[in-house]
Short mmCIF file of C-alpha atoms in Angstrom, two decimals:
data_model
loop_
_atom_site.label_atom_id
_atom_site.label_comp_id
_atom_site.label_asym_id
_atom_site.label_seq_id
_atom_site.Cartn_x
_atom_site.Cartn_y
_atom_site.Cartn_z
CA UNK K 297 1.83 12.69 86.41
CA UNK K 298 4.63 15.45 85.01
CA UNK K 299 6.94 16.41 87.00
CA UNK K 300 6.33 20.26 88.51
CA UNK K 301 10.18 20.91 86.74
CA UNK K 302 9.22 20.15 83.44
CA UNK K 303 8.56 22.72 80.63
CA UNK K 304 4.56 23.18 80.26
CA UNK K 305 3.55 21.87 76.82
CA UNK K 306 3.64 24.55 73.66
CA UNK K 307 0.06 26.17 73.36
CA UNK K 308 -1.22 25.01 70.09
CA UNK K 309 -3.01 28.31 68.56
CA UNK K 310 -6.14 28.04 67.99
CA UNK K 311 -6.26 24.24 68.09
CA UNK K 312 -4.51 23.90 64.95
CA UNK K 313 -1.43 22.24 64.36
CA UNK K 314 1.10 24.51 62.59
CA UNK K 315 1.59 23.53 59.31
CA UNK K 316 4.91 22.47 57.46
CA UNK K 317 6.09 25.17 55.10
CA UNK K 318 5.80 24.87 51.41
CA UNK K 319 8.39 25.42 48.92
CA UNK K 320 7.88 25.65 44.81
CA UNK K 321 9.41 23.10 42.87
CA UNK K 322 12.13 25.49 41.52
CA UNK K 323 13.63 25.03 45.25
CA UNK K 324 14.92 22.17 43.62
CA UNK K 325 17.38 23.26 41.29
CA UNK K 326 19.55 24.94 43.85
CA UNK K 327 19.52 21.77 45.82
CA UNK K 328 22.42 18.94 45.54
CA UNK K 329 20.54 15.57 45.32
CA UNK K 330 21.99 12.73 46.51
CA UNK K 331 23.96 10.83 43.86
CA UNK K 332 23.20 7.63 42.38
CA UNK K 333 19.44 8.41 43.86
CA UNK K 334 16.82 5.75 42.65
CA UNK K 335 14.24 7.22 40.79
CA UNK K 336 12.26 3.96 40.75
CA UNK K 337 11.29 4.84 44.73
CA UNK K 338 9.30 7.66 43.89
CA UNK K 339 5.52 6.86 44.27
CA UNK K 340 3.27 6.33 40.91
CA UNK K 341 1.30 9.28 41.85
CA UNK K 342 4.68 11.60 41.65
CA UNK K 343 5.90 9.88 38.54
CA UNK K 344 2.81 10.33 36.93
CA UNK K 345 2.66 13.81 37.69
CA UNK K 346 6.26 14.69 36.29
CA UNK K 347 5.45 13.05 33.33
CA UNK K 348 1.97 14.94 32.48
CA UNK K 349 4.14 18.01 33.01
CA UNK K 350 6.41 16.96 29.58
CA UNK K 351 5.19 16.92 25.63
CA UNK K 352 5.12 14.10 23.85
CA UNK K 353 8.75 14.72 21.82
CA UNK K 354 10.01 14.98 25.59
CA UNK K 355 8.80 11.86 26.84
CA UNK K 356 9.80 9.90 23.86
CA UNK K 357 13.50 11.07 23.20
CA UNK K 358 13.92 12.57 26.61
CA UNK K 359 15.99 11.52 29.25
CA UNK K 360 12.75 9.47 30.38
CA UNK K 361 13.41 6.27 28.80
CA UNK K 362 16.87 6.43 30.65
CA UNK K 363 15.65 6.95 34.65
CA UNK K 364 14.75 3.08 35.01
CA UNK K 365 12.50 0.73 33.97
CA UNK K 366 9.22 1.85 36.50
CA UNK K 367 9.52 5.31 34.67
CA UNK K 368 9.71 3.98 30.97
CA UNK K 369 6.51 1.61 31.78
CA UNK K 370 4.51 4.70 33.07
CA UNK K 371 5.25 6.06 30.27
CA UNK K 372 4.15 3.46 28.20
CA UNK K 373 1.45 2.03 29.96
CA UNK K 374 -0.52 5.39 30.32
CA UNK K 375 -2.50 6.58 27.35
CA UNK K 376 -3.85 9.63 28.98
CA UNK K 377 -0.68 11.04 28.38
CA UNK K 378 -1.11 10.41 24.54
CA UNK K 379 -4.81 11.54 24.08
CA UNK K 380 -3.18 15.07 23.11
CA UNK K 381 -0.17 14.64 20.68
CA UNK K 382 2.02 17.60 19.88
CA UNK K 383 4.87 17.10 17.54
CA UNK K 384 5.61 20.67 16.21
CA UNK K 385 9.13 22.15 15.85
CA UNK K 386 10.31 18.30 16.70
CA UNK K 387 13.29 18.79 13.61
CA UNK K 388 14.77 21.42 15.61
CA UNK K 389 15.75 19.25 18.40
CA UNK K 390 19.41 18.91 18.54
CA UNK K 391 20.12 15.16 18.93
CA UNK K 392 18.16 14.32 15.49
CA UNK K 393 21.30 13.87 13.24
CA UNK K 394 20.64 10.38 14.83
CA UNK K 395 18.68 8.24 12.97
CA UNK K 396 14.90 8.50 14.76
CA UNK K 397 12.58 10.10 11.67
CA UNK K 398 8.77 11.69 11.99
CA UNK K 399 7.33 8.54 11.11
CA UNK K 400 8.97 6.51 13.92
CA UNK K 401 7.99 9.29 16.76
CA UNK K 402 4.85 9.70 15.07
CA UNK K 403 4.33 5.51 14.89
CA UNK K 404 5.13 5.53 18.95
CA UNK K 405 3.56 8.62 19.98
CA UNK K 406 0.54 6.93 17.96
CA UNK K 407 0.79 3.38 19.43
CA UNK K 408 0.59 4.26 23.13
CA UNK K 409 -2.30 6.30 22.92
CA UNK K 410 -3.97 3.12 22.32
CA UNK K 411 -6.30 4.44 19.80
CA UNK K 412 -7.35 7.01 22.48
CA UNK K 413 -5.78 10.29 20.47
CA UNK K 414 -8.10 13.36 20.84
CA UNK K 415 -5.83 16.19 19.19
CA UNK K 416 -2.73 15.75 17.32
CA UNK K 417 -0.30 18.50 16.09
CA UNK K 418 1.84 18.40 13.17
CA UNK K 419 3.62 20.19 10.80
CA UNK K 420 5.98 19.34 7.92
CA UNK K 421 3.74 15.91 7.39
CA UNK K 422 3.47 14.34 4.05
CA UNK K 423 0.62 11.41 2.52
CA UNK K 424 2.02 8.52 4.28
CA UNK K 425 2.06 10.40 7.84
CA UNK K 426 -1.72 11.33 7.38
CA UNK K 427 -2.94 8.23 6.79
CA UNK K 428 -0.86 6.91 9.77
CA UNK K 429 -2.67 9.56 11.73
CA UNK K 430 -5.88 8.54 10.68
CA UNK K 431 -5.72 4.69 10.78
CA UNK K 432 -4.05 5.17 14.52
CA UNK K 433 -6.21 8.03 16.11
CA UNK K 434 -10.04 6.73 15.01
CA UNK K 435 -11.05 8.73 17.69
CA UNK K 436 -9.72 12.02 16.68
CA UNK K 437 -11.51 15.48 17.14
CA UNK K 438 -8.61 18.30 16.50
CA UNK K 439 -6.42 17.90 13.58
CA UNK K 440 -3.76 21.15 13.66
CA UNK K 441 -1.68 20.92 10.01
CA UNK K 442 1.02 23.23 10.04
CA UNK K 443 3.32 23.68 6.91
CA UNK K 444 2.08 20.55 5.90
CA UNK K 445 2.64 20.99 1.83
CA UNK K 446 4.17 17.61 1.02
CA UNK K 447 0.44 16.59 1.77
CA UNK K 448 -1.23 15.69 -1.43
CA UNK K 449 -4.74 16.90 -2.65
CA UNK K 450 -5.77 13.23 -3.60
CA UNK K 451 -3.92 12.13 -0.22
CA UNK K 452 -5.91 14.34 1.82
CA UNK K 453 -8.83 13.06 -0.08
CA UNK K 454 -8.81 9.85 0.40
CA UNK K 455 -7.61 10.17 4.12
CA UNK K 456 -10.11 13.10 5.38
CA UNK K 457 -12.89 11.16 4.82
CA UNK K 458 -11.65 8.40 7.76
CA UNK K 459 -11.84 11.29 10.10
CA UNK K 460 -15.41 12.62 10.27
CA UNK K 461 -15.11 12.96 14.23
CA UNK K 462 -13.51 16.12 13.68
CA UNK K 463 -14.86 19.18 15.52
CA UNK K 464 -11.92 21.16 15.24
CA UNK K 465 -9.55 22.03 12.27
CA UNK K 466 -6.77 24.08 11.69
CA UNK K 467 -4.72 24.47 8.58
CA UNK K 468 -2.02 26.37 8.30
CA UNK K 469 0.19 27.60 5.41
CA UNK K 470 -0.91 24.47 3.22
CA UNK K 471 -4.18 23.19 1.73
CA UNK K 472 -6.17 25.88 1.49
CA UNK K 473 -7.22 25.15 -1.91
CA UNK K 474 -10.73 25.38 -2.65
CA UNK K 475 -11.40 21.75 -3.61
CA UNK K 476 -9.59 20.55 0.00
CA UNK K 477 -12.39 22.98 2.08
CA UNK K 478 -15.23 21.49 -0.03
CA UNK K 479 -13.49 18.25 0.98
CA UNK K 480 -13.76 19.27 4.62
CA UNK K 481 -17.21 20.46 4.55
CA UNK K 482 -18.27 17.33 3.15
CA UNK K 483 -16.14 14.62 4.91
CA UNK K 484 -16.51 16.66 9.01
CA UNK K 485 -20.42 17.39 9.38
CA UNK K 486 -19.54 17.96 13.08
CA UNK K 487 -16.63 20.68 12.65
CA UNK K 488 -17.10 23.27 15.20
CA UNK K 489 -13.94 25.11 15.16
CA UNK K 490 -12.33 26.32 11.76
CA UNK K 491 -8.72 27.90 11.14
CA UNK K 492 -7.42 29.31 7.94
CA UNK K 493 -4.29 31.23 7.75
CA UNK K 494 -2.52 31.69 4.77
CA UNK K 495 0.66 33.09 2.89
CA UNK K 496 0.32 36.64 1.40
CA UNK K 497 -2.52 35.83 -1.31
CA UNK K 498 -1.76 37.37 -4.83
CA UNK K 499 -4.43 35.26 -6.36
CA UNK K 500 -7.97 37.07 -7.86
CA UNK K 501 -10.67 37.37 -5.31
CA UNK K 502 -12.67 34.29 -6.30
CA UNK K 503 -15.66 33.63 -3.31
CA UNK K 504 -15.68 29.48 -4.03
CA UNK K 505 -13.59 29.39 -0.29
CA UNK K 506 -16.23 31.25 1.01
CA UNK K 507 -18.89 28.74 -0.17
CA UNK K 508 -16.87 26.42 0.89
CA UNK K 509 -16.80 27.39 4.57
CA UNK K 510 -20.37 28.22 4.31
CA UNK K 511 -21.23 24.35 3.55
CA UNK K 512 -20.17 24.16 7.14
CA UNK K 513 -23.20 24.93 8.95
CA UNK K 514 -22.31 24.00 12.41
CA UNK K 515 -19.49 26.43 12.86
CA UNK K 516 -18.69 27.79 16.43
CA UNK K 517 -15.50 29.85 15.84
CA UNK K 518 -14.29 30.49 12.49
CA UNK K 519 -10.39 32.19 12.33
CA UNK K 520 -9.10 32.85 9.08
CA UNK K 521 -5.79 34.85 8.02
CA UNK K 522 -5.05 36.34 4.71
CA UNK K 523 -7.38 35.21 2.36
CA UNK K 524 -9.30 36.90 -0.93
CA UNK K 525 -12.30 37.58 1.40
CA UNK K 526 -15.32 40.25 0.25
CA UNK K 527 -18.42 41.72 1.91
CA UNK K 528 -20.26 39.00 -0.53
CA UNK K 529 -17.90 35.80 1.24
CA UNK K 530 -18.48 36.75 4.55
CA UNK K 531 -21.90 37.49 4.12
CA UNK K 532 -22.71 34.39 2.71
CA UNK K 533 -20.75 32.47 5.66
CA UNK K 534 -23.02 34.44 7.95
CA UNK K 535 -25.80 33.47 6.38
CA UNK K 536 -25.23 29.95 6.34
CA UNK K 537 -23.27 28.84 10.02
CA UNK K 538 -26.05 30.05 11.96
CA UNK K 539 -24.00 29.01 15.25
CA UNK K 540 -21.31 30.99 14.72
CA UNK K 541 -20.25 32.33 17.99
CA UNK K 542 -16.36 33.75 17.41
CA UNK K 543 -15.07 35.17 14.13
CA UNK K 544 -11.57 36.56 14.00
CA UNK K 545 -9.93 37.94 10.82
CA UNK K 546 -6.99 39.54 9.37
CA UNK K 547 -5.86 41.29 6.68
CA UNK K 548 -8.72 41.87 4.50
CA UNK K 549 -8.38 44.69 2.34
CA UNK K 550 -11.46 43.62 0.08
CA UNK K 551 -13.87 44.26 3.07
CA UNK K 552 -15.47 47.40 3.61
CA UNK K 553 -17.95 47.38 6.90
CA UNK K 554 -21.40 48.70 6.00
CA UNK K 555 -25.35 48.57 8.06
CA UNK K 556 -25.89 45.47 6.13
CA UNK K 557 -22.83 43.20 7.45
CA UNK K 558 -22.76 45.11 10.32
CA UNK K 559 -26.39 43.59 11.21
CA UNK K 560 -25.20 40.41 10.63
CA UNK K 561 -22.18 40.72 12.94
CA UNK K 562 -23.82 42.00 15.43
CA UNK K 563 -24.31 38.77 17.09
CA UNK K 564 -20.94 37.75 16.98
CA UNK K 565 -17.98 38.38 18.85
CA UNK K 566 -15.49 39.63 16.69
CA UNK K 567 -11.68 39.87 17.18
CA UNK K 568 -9.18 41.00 14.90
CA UNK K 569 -5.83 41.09 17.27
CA UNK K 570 -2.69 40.70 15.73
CA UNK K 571 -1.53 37.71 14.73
CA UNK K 572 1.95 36.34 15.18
CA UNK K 573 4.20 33.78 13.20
CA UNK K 574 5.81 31.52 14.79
CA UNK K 575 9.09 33.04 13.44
CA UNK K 576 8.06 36.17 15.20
CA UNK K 577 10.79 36.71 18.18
CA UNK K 578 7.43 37.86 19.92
CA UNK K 579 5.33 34.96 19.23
CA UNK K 580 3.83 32.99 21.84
CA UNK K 581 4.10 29.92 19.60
CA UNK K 582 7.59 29.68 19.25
CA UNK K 583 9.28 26.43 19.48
CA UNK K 584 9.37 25.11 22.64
CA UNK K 585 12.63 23.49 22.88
CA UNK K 586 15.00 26.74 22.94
CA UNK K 587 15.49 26.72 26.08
CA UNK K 588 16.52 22.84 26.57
CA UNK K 589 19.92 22.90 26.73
CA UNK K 590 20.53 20.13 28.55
CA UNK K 591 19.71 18.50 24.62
CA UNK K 592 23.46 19.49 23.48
CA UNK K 593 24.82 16.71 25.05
CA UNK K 594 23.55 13.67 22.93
CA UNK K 595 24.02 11.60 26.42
CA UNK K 596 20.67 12.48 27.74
CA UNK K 597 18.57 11.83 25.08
CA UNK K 598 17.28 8.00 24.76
CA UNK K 599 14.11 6.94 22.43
CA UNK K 600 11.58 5.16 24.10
CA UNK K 601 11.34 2.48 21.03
CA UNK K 602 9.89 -0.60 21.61
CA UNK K 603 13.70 -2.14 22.41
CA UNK K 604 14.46 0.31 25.29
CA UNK K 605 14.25 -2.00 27.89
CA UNK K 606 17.39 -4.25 26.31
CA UNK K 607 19.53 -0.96 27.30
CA UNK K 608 21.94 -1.70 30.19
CA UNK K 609 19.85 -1.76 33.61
CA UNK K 610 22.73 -0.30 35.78
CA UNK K 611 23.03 2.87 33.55
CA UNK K 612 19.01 2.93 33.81
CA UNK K 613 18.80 3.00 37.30
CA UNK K 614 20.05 7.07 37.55
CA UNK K 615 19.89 9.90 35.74
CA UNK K 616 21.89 12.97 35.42
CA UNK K 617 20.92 15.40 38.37
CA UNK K 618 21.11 18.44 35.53
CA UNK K 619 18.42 16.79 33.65
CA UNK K 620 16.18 15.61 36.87
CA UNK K 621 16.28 19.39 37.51
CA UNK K 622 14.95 19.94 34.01
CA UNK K 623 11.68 17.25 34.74
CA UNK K 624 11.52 19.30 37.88
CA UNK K 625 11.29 23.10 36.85
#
């Protein structure tokens, strides 16, 4: 029985325990962690979730393969982190006057997916990198070529037609010959999504690209940048994708709107925003490793090769606090 002197017990409101406060994950920064923590403590649940928060280019020459040997195997032991593969503006990464080339980051990034690759951005690949992609991601269904000009017409040939899971497509500043989008139409009979943007075209309208798209019937959303298009080419893609739910377009001087195409948009949602470069200071898709810093000093970047775990175990076992803070933000 209490005592009558004690204190009466706090009323509880409403019958609710008060709840602990909750801080963002930026609290963090301004925080001085203990040093030498372990990393290796943190549960696999937490690990996992810092490392879905990183790209692939992060993960693999990051200071990942440095916090200990728990954090390298999650990495590698996970292909859900390598279903979506994103490998753009990976040249202008700082520490890469050291000798790790596309092909090696592109070979790992590959091999722990596990086959398991869904989507896979590129840019700057050549023959040999394609048919990497293609004999290592079986399983792929968006392909995103950006700048890729090195690629051949007879290597995309011959490599295209190993792909014909592909429901999405996007190519960018190279191969948009005619010959390549017959190619597509004919290798990808379940292409949903279709991108086209090109350099400033000087060439003579000629509506072959048009026929070309049109051969692909099952077209959801078709985007397509600076190309000879007429009220003839987009007529005839009208006619023929019978699905098509999303058309965006830009710069087409050869297209006047009239009653006839503007029956045969009237089903479709059109857009015509502006679209920005990736050069543009404005653009949402520029690179996103400006802001790593932390990547000037050579010291916390590590490649999570297939010899990583020879590296010495008591510099593995911490990692710089200014770089945890980086995983962390």
């Amino acid at each position: 029985m209490r005592s009558s002197s004690s204190p009466p017990p706090p009323a509880s409101r409403r019958g609710r325990a008060r709840k602990a406060p909750a801080f963002h994950v930026s609290v963090f920064k301004h925080m001085e962690l203990p040093c030498g923590r372990d990393w290796a403590e943190l549960p696999a649940d937490a690990i996992s979730c810092i490392l879905h928060r990183l790209d692939q280019t992060e993960l693999l020459i990051g200071g990942v393969a440095a916090v200990c040997r728990s954090w390298r195997r999650a990495a590698r032991e996970e292909p859900e982190l390598w279903r979506r593969i994103d490998l753009r503006d990976f040249h202008h990464i700082p520490p890469f006057n050291w000798p790790v080339g596309l092909r090696s980051i592109m070979r790992a990034a590959l091999r722990l997916s596990a086959g398991q690759c869904h989507t896979f951005f590129g840019e700057h690949l050549h023959d040999d990198h394609f048919v990497l992609l293609a004999e290592q991601a079986p399983l792929l269904k968006s392909l995103h070529l950006i700048n890729c000009y090195c690629i051949s017409d007879e290597g995309f040939a011959n490599t295209i037609k190993k792909l014909s899971l592909l429901e999405e497509l996007e190519l960018s500043w190279c191969l948009n010959r005619t010959q390549v989008l017959e190619l597509v139409a004919g290798a990808c009979p379940g292409l949903k999504h279709f991108r086209l943007v090109n350099h400033w075209n000087f060439e003579p309208k000629d509506d072959r690209k048009a026929r070309a798209i049109a051969r692909m019937c099952g077209l959801r959303s078709l985007h397509i940048v600076n190309d000879k298009l007429d009220n003839e080419g987009l007529a005839t893609i009208l006619d023929s994708c019978h699905h098509l739910e999303y058309l965006n377009m830009r710069d087409y001087w050869n297209i006047k709107m009239d009653e006839n195409l503007g029956a045969k948009l009237a089903r479709i949602n059109v857009d015509d925003y502006e679209y920005l470069l990736p050069s543009d200071p404005d653009s949402c898709c520029s690179s996103p490793f400006s802001s790593y810093d932390d990547y000037g000093d050579l010291s916390l970047s590590y490649y999570l090769g297939d010899d990583i775990d020879d590296m010495d175990e008591e510099h593995g076992r911490t990692i710089d606090i200014k770089s945890m803070c980086r995983y962390l933000s």
